[in-house]
Coordinates of C-alpha atoms and ligand atoms in Angstrom, one line a residue:
M6 CA -6.1 -23.1 -26.1
S7 CA -9.3 -25.4 -26.8
A8 CA -12.8 -25.6 -28.7
D9 CA -14.0 -22.3 -30.2
Q10 CA -16.2 -20.7 -27.7
A11 CA -18.0 -18.6 -31.0
A12 CA -19.3 -20.7 -33.2
P13 CA -19.2 -20.6 -37.5
G14 CA -19.9 -17.6 -39.4
T15 CA -21.4 -15.9 -35.2
K16 CA -19.7 -12.7 -34.9
Q17 CA -16.8 -14.0 -32.9
A18 CA -13.7 -12.2 -31.3
H19 CA -13.7 -9.4 -34.5
T20 CA -15.7 -8.1 -37.3
R21 CA -13.9 -9.4 -40.0
G22 CA -11.0 -12.8 -40.9
L23 CA -7.9 -13.1 -42.3
S24 CA -7.0 -11.2 -45.5
R25 CA -7.6 -13.3 -48.5
R26 CA -3.9 -12.8 -49.1
G27 CA -2.7 -13.6 -44.8
L28 CA -4.8 -16.8 -46.1
L29 CA -3.1 -17.7 -49.1
A30 CA 0.6 -17.3 -47.3
L31 CA -1.1 -19.8 -45.4
V32 CA -2.2 -21.6 -47.9
G33 CA -5.3 -23.1 -45.1
G34 CA -9.0 -23.0 -44.4
G35 CA -11.4 -24.1 -41.4
A36 CA -13.3 -23.9 -37.4
A37 CA -11.5 -24.0 -33.8
G38 CA -9.1 -22.3 -30.4
A39 CA -11.3 -21.7 -27.0
A40 CA -10.7 -18.0 -25.1
V41 CA -10.2 -18.5 -21.4
G42 CA -10.2 -14.9 -19.9
A43 CA -8.8 -13.7 -16.8
A44 CA -7.7 -10.6 -17.1
G45 CA -9.0 -9.6 -14.0
T46 CA -6.7 -11.3 -11.7
A47 CA -3.7 -11.3 -14.3
A48 CA -1.9 -9.0 -12.2
I49 CA -1.5 -10.9 -8.8
L50 CA -0.9 -14.2 -10.6
A51 CA 1.4 -12.4 -12.6
A52 CA 3.5 -11.7 -9.6
A53 CA 4.2 -15.7 -10.0
G54 CA 4.4 -15.9 -13.2
G55 CA 6.6 -19.5 -15.1
S56 CA 4.8 -22.2 -16.1
D57 CA 1.6 -23.4 -13.2
E58 CA -1.3 -23.6 -15.2
R59 CA -3.0 -20.3 -13.3
S60 CA -0.2 -18.1 -15.4
H61 CA -0.8 -20.4 -18.7
Q62 CA -4.7 -19.7 -18.1
L63 CA -4.3 -16.0 -17.5
S64 CA -5.3 -13.6 -20.8
Y65 CA -4.6 -9.9 -20.9
P66 CA -6.4 -8.3 -23.7
F67 CA -5.2 -6.8 -27.1
Y68 CA -7.5 -4.2 -27.4
G69 CA -7.7 -0.8 -25.2
E70 CA -6.5 3.0 -25.2
H71 CA -2.7 1.8 -24.7
Q72 CA -1.4 -1.3 -26.2
A73 CA -0.3 -4.1 -24.2
G74 CA 3.0 -5.1 -23.4
I75 CA 4.0 -1.7 -22.1
V76 CA 2.9 -2.3 -18.8
T77 CA 0.8 -5.4 -18.2
P78 CA 3.7 -7.0 -15.6
A79 CA 6.3 -8.1 -17.0
Q80 CA 6.0 -12.5 -18.7
D81 CA 8.7 -15.3 -17.5
R82 CA 9.9 -14.9 -21.8
M83 CA 10.3 -12.6 -25.1
H84 CA 9.8 -13.3 -29.0
F85 CA 10.7 -10.3 -30.9
A86 CA 10.8 -9.5 -34.3
A87 CA 11.8 -6.6 -36.1
F88 CA 10.7 -6.9 -39.8
D89 CA 11.5 -5.6 -44.0
L90 CA 8.9 -4.8 -46.3
A91 CA 8.7 -6.2 -49.4
E92 CA 9.7 -3.6 -52.2
G93 CA 6.8 -2.3 -54.4
L94 CA 3.9 -3.0 -51.2
S95 CA 1.3 -0.4 -51.9
R96 CA 0.0 1.8 -49.0
D97 CA -3.2 -0.3 -48.5
E98 CA -1.1 -3.5 -49.2
L99 CA 0.2 -2.4 -46.0
I100 CA -3.0 -2.1 -44.0
E101 CA -3.8 -5.3 -44.7
L102 CA -1.7 -6.6 -43.5
L103 CA -1.7 -4.6 -40.3
Q104 CA -4.8 -6.0 -40.4
D105 CA -4.3 -9.3 -40.7
W106 CA -1.5 -9.2 -37.7
S107 CA -4.8 -8.3 -35.5
Y108 CA -7.1 -10.0 -36.5
A109 CA -4.4 -13.1 -35.9
A110 CA -3.3 -11.3 -32.4
S111 CA -6.3 -10.4 -30.5
R112 CA -7.2 -14.2 -31.1
L113 CA -4.1 -15.8 -29.8
T114 CA -3.5 -13.4 -27.1
Q115 CA -7.4 -14.9 -25.7
G116 CA -5.9 -18.7 -26.1
L117 CA -8.0 -19.2 -29.7
E118 CA -5.6 -20.6 -32.7
I119 CA -5.4 -17.4 -35.7
S120 CA -7.6 -18.7 -37.8
V121 CA -11.2 -20.4 -36.9
A122 CA -9.5 -22.8 -39.3
G123 CA -7.2 -23.1 -36.9
A124 CA -4.6 -26.3 -36.4
F125 CA -7.1 -29.2 -37.1
G126 CA -10.3 -27.8 -38.2
G127 CA -8.9 -27.0 -42.7
G128 CA -10.1 -30.4 -43.8
A129 CA -6.8 -33.5 -44.5
Y130 CA -6.2 -32.1 -48.0
M131 CA -5.1 -28.3 -47.0
P132 CA -1.8 -27.2 -44.8
P133 CA -3.0 -26.3 -41.2
D134 CA -3.7 -22.4 -40.8
D135 CA -2.3 -22.6 -37.2
T136 CA 1.2 -24.4 -37.0
G137 CA -0.3 -26.1 -33.4
E138 CA 2.7 -25.9 -30.9
A139 CA 0.7 -23.1 -28.3
T140 CA -2.4 -25.7 -28.3
D141 CA -3.8 -26.6 -24.7
I142 CA -1.1 -24.0 -23.9
S143 CA -1.6 -20.6 -24.6
P144 CA -2.4 -17.8 -23.2
A145 CA -0.6 -18.0 -20.2
G146 CA -0.5 -14.2 -20.4
L147 CA 0.7 -13.3 -24.6
T148 CA 1.0 -9.7 -25.2
V149 CA 1.8 -8.9 -28.5
T150 CA 3.2 -5.2 -29.2
I151 CA 2.8 -4.3 -32.6
G152 CA 5.6 -1.5 -33.6
F153 CA 6.4 0.9 -36.0
G154 CA 10.0 1.6 -37.8
R155 CA 11.1 5.0 -38.7
S156 CA 11.9 3.4 -41.7
L157 CA 7.8 3.3 -42.8
F158 CA 7.3 7.4 -42.6
V159 CA 10.6 7.4 -45.0
T160 CA 13.6 4.7 -45.8
A161 CA 16.9 5.9 -45.6
A162 CA 17.1 7.5 -48.8
G163 CA 14.8 10.0 -47.9
D164 CA 11.6 7.4 -49.5
D165 CA 8.3 8.1 -48.4
R166 CA 6.6 4.7 -49.9
F167 CA 3.7 4.7 -47.9
D168 CA 2.4 8.1 -48.2
L169 CA 3.6 8.8 -44.5
A170 CA 7.0 11.1 -44.4
S171 CA 3.7 14.3 -43.5
K172 CA 3.1 11.9 -40.0
L173 CA 6.5 11.3 -39.0
P174 CA 6.4 13.1 -35.2
S175 CA 9.6 14.9 -35.3
E176 CA 10.7 13.1 -32.0
F177 CA 11.8 10.6 -34.4
E178 CA 14.7 9.9 -34.6
D179 CA 17.3 6.5 -34.1
L180 CA 19.0 7.1 -30.7
P181 CA 23.2 8.6 -31.4
K182 CA 26.3 5.6 -31.4
M183 CA 27.3 5.5 -27.3
M184 CA 30.6 4.6 -26.9
N185 CA 30.6 1.1 -26.7
D186 CA 28.8 0.5 -29.1
F187 CA 29.5 -2.0 -31.6
I188 CA 26.1 -2.0 -33.7
D189 CA 25.7 -4.4 -36.0
R190 CA 23.0 -2.6 -38.6
E191 CA 21.9 -6.1 -40.2
Q192 CA 20.3 -7.0 -36.4
S193 CA 19.2 -3.8 -35.3
G194 CA 16.0 -1.7 -37.2
G195 CA 13.3 -2.9 -39.3
D196 CA 9.9 -1.3 -41.2
L197 CA 8.2 -2.9 -38.6
C198 CA 8.6 -4.7 -34.6
V199 CA 6.5 -7.8 -32.9
Q200 CA 6.9 -7.9 -29.4
G201 CA 5.9 -11.7 -28.2
C202 CA 6.5 -11.8 -24.8
S203 CA 4.3 -14.3 -22.8
N204 CA 5.2 -16.8 -19.4
D205 CA 5.6 -20.5 -22.0
P206 CA 7.9 -19.5 -24.0
Q207 CA 5.8 -21.7 -26.5
V208 CA 3.5 -19.5 -26.8
A209 CA 6.1 -16.5 -27.7
V210 CA 7.2 -18.3 -30.6
H211 CA 4.2 -19.1 -31.4
A212 CA 2.8 -16.2 -31.9
I213 CA 5.8 -14.7 -34.0
R214 CA 5.5 -17.1 -36.7
N215 CA 2.6 -17.8 -37.4
L216 CA 2.7 -14.0 -37.4
T217 CA 6.0 -13.7 -40.4
R218 CA 3.7 -16.8 -41.4
I219 CA 1.1 -14.0 -42.3
A220 CA 3.0 -11.4 -43.5
F221 CA 4.9 -13.7 -46.3
G222 CA 4.9 -12.2 -49.3
R223 CA 4.4 -8.9 -47.7
A224 CA 7.5 -8.9 -45.1
Q225 CA 10.5 -10.3 -43.9
L226 CA 11.7 -11.4 -41.1
R227 CA 14.6 -8.6 -40.6
W228 CA 16.1 -9.9 -37.1
S229 CA 14.6 -11.7 -33.8
Q230 CA 15.8 -11.9 -30.3
L231 CA 14.9 -15.3 -27.4
G232 CA 14.4 -13.6 -24.6
F233 CA 14.2 -14.8 -21.3
G234 CA 13.7 -14.5 -17.3
R235 CA 12.2 -10.9 -16.8
T236 CA 14.9 -8.3 -16.1
S237 CA 12.4 -5.5 -14.7
S238 CA 9.0 -5.4 -12.3
T239 CA 6.1 -3.4 -14.4
S240 CA 4.2 -3.1 -11.0
T241 CA 4.2 -3.8 -7.8
A242 CA 2.3 -7.4 -7.6
Q243 CA 5.7 -9.0 -9.2
N244 CA 9.1 -10.0 -8.1
T245 CA 12.4 -8.0 -8.6
P246 CA 13.6 -9.7 -10.8
R247 CA 17.7 -10.6 -11.3
N248 CA 19.9 -10.3 -14.2
L249 CA 22.5 -12.5 -15.6
F250 CA 25.0 -9.9 -13.0
G251 CA 22.9 -11.4 -10.2
Q252 CA 21.8 -8.4 -9.4
K253 CA 18.3 -7.2 -8.7
D254 CA 17.2 -5.8 -11.3
G255 CA 13.8 -4.0 -11.3
T256 CA 13.7 -2.2 -8.5
M257 CA 13.1 1.4 -9.5
N258 CA 11.7 0.9 -12.7
L259 CA 7.9 3.1 -13.2
K260 CA 5.4 0.8 -12.2
A261 CA 1.5 0.2 -14.4
E262 CA 0.0 1.7 -11.2
E263 CA 1.9 4.9 -11.0
P264 CA -0.6 6.6 -13.6
D265 CA 1.3 10.2 -13.6
L266 CA 4.6 9.5 -13.9
L267 CA 3.5 6.8 -16.9
D268 CA 1.6 10.5 -18.5
A269 CA 4.8 12.2 -17.8
H270 CA 7.8 9.9 -18.9
V271 CA 5.7 6.5 -21.4
W272 CA 2.8 7.6 -23.0
V273 CA 3.1 10.3 -25.9
G274 CA 1.0 13.4 -24.9
A275 CA -0.8 15.7 -26.9
N276 CA 0.9 18.9 -26.0
Q277 CA 4.1 15.9 -27.8
G278 CA 1.5 14.7 -30.3
P279 CA 1.2 13.9 -33.8
L280 CA -2.2 13.1 -32.5
W281 CA -2.6 10.4 -33.6
A282 CA 0.5 8.5 -31.9
V283 CA -1.2 9.9 -28.0
G284 CA -1.5 7.7 -26.5
G285 CA 1.7 5.0 -28.0
S286 CA 4.9 4.9 -26.3
Y287 CA 9.1 5.1 -28.1
L288 CA 10.7 1.6 -28.0
V289 CA 14.3 1.1 -27.5
A290 CA 15.6 -2.4 -27.4
R291 CA 19.3 -2.3 -27.9
R292 CA 21.5 -5.7 -26.8
I293 CA 23.8 -5.4 -24.5
N294 CA 26.0 -8.1 -24.5
M295 CA 27.2 -9.1 -20.8
S296 CA 31.4 -10.0 -20.1
I297 CA 29.7 -12.5 -17.7
E298 CA 33.1 -15.2 -16.8
V299 CA 35.1 -11.8 -16.6
W300 CA 31.7 -10.7 -14.2
D301 CA 32.5 -13.3 -12.2
G302 CA 35.9 -12.7 -10.9
V303 CA 35.1 -9.8 -9.5
Q304 CA 35.1 -9.1 -5.6
L305 CA 31.5 -9.4 -5.0
G306 CA 32.3 -5.2 -2.6
E307 CA 33.7 -4.7 -6.5
Q308 CA 30.6 -6.0 -7.9
E309 CA 28.5 -3.6 -5.9
R310 CA 30.4 -0.3 -5.8
V311 CA 30.5 -0.5 -9.9
T312 CA 25.8 -0.4 -9.3
G313 CA 25.5 1.3 -6.1
R314 CA 23.8 -1.2 -4.8
N315 CA 23.3 -4.0 -2.5
K316 CA 24.0 -7.7 -4.8
K317 CA 22.4 -9.4 -1.9
D318 CA 18.5 -7.1 -0.6
G319 CA 19.1 -4.4 -3.7
A320 CA 19.7 -1.9 -1.5
P321 CA 21.3 1.7 -2.9
L322 CA 24.6 1.6 -0.1
S323 CA 23.8 4.7 1.4
G324 CA 21.8 2.1 3.0
G325 CA 17.7 1.4 4.3
T326 CA 15.8 -1.4 2.3
E327 CA 15.6 -2.5 -1.5
F328 CA 12.8 0.5 -1.8
S329 CA 14.3 3.4 -0.7
Q330 CA 16.7 5.9 -2.5
P331 CA 19.7 6.7 -3.1
D332 CA 21.3 8.8 -0.8
F333 CA 24.0 10.3 -3.4
S334 CA 26.0 13.0 -0.5
A335 CA 26.4 10.6 1.6
K336 CA 29.9 9.4 3.2
G337 CA 30.9 6.9 4.8
E338 CA 33.8 7.2 7.9
D339 CA 37.3 7.6 5.6
G340 CA 35.0 11.2 3.7
A341 CA 33.9 8.6 0.7
L342 CA 30.6 8.9 -1.6
L343 CA 29.5 5.6 -0.3
V344 CA 26.7 5.4 -4.3
D345 CA 30.3 5.9 -5.6
E346 CA 29.6 8.9 -8.7
R347 CA 30.4 6.8 -11.3
S348 CA 28.6 3.9 -10.1
H349 CA 25.3 2.5 -12.5
V350 CA 22.8 3.9 -10.3
A351 CA 23.9 7.9 -9.9
R352 CA 23.9 7.1 -13.3
V353 CA 21.4 6.7 -14.2
H354 CA 18.6 7.5 -11.3
P355 CA 16.3 11.2 -12.5
D356 CA 18.2 13.6 -9.6
N357 CA 20.9 13.9 -12.0
N358 CA 19.3 13.5 -15.2
E359 CA 16.7 15.7 -14.7
G360 CA 14.4 14.2 -13.8
I361 CA 13.5 11.4 -16.4
R362 CA 12.3 8.3 -15.7
M363 CA 12.0 5.2 -18.3
L364 CA 9.5 2.0 -18.5
R365 CA 12.4 -1.0 -18.5
R366 CA 11.0 -4.6 -20.1
G367 CA 13.9 -6.5 -20.6
Y368 CA 14.5 -9.9 -20.9
N369 CA 18.1 -11.7 -20.6
F370 CA 19.3 -14.0 -24.2
V371 CA 21.7 -17.2 -24.0
D372 CA 22.4 -17.5 -27.5
G373 CA 25.3 -20.2 -27.3
N374 CA 28.8 -19.6 -26.8
D375 CA 32.4 -18.6 -28.4
A376 CA 35.2 -20.5 -29.7
Q377 CA 37.2 -19.9 -27.0
G378 CA 33.6 -21.3 -24.5
R379 CA 32.4 -17.8 -23.2
L380 CA 28.9 -17.9 -23.5
N381 CA 27.4 -14.9 -25.8
A382 CA 24.8 -13.6 -23.2
G383 CA 23.3 -10.7 -21.8
L384 CA 20.5 -8.6 -22.0
F385 CA 18.1 -7.8 -24.3
F386 CA 16.6 -4.2 -23.2
V387 CA 13.5 -2.4 -23.2
A388 CA 12.2 0.5 -22.1
F389 CA 9.0 2.6 -23.4
V390 CA 9.5 6.5 -22.7
N391 CA 7.5 9.8 -24.7
A392 CA 11.0 10.5 -26.5
P393 CA 14.1 8.9 -27.8
E394 CA 15.5 12.3 -27.1
R395 CA 14.6 11.5 -23.3
F396 CA 16.2 8.3 -23.4
A397 CA 19.0 9.3 -25.4
S398 CA 20.1 12.2 -22.4
V399 CA 20.0 9.6 -19.5
H400 CA 22.0 6.5 -21.9
K401 CA 25.2 9.1 -23.1
N402 CA 25.4 9.5 -18.9
M403 CA 25.7 6.6 -18.8
A404 CA 28.1 5.3 -22.0
R405 CA 30.4 8.9 -20.7
D406 CA 32.2 6.8 -17.9
D407 CA 29.5 3.7 -15.7
L408 CA 31.6 1.9 -14.2
F409 CA 29.4 -0.6 -15.6
V410 CA 31.2 -0.6 -18.8
E411 CA 33.5 -1.5 -18.8
Y412 CA 31.2 -5.3 -18.4
L413 CA 29.3 -4.4 -21.8
K414 CA 28.6 -4.4 -25.1
T415 CA 25.8 -2.5 -26.9
T416 CA 25.4 -5.0 -30.8
A417 CA 22.2 -3.6 -31.7
S418 CA 19.8 -0.5 -31.0
S419 CA 17.0 0.4 -32.3
V420 CA 14.2 2.7 -31.7
F421 CA 9.8 2.1 -32.6
L422 CA 7.1 3.7 -32.4
V423 CA 4.3 1.9 -30.9
P424 CA 0.8 3.2 -31.4
P425 CA -1.7 3.9 -29.2
G426 CA -4.5 1.2 -28.3
V427 CA -7.3 0.6 -30.0
S428 CA -10.2 -1.1 -29.9
D429 CA -12.2 -4.2 -31.1
G430 CA -12.8 -4.2 -34.7
Q431 CA -10.0 -2.0 -35.9
Y432 CA -6.7 -2.5 -36.7
V433 CA -3.1 -0.7 -34.8
G434 CA -2.4 1.8 -36.5
Q435 CA -5.9 3.2 -37.9
Q436 CA -4.8 6.6 -36.1
L437 CA -2.4 7.3 -38.7
F438 CA -3.5 6.0 -41.9
E439 CA -6.3 7.6 -41.1
A440 CA -5.0 10.6 -39.5
Ligands
HEM6 C1 23.5 -4.9 -19.8 C2 22.8 -3.5 -18.9 C3 22.6 -3.5 -17.3 C4 22.8 -4.2 -16.3 C5 22.7 -5.2 -16.3 C6 21.8 -2.8 -15.2 C7 20.7 -3.0 -13.7 C8 20.6 -2.4 -13.2 C9 20.2 -2.3 -11.6 C10 21.3 -3.3 -11.3 C11 19.8 -1.2 -11.9 C12 19.5 -0.8 -10.6 C13 17.9 -1.9 -9.5 C14 17.1 -1.2 -10.4 O1 16.2 -0.5 -9.7 O2 15.8 -1.4 -11.6 C15 19.4 -1.1 -12.9 C16 19.3 1.1 -13.1 C17 18.3 1.5 -13.7 N1 18.9 0.9 -15.0 FE1 19.8 -0.1 -15.9 N2 21.2 -1.5 -16.1 C18 21.6 -2.1 -17.3 C19 21.1 -1.3 -19.0 C20 20.7 0.2 -18.7 C21 20.3 1.0 -20.0 C22 21.0 0.5 -20.9 C23 19.9 1.8 -19.3 C24 19.5 3.2 -20.0 C25 20.0 4.6 -20.3 C26 19.5 1.4 -17.8 C27 18.8 2.0 -16.7 C28 18.4 2.7 -15.9 C29 17.6 2.9 -14.9 C30 16.6 3.9 -15.0 C31 17.5 2.6 -12.9 C32 16.4 3.0 -12.7 C33 17.5 3.9 -11.7 C34 16.5 4.4 -10.4 O3 16.2 4.9 -10.6 O4 17.6 4.4 -9.4 N3 20.2 0.9 -17.4 N4 20.2 -1.9 -13.9

């Protein structure tokens, strides 16, 4: 972030600033920050990822038909947070919070500070509005994606706190319990979520930290997760990364360059509704612990059988190259199937799941270690789909007897509805509140 291009008092990137409550939460006031904007070259630069100069200058528009952070080329880092709304919060106060978040996010994603006063412009006698740690290193491809939990519409106890129960889409259900689920409810769910992704970890953390600060008194952090090393490509311009099992991950993912498939599998369509949610998507987040120490003792051939793909280049075991389609009927000289029926790829492939596809956008995590010295590591799995039930049906097929499952333990699970994008001056979720 550097000097602000928009003079105080003129029309900023936004027509409105933070609400009085948002400003009170910051206890500050004042002016700074400069948009860098380089969306045109975004996809190419995103392929580089990492922390070079160019990936730091990258910026994606906050406004648009869909929220950023879904088909946007997956960045290198993630900070994901879920929030519970304060007891007694009114509908108007909830709207105000979403307005404040949208305003702040639209600035942060352009390399500006959260408010015009920013980190240094509020004067020596006020706490700064912006916490300042992203100064000089943002926007770094930051995207801020805001989602709604089912409890926003109606709580588990049936409480319609914000007069939204009638707007709840019938598809919006939490996932059923899967085999090997050991779900910590405190680390799952929430009324609201914010997914912050960036090519710089500090920029992602700065975004979540400052949005949490703005929400003070209105929403409280329920759980959060840091992620590093994207485990998917969401653009054909990106290389396929590797996950903590050392596998190429994201090969067959849906990509930004496949709009028809995104319409069919990711975006809530006009035929599904409700109208306010059209162009949105369901975000499924699963915190999957991976027994990496056990995996590391498994022979390479077995690791490949479990996955159904060659570990070095990611090609299916039925032959070809990384992007070849697996042939599930191909057999070797011994008459055995080349791609095991219980391999991960066989279990989750669309051919074996009524054609269902999803856009995966997960990140690796390592959160310290246990008393035995094993890393608390895994995949913070994120997928975008147009109905949670479609995701659940693929997952059930996997959880049933996928060879992979022996090495995995899911400890948190959440579903959020990410509303469609909005245009400049609007706030995320406006379609819902005005429906
Ligand atoms: C730690 C857990 C997981 C790991 C390490 C993992 C790893 C992989 C790998 C290596 C591939 C092959 C490359 C690719 O096409 O991306 C893959 C594919 C895939 N995975 Fe997973 N995965 C995990 C969990 C899940 C879960 C929970 C689901 C959802 C049910 C899922 C759905 C898929 C799908 C849909 C594909 C593409 C299949 C295809 O079209 O060929 N994965 N995964």
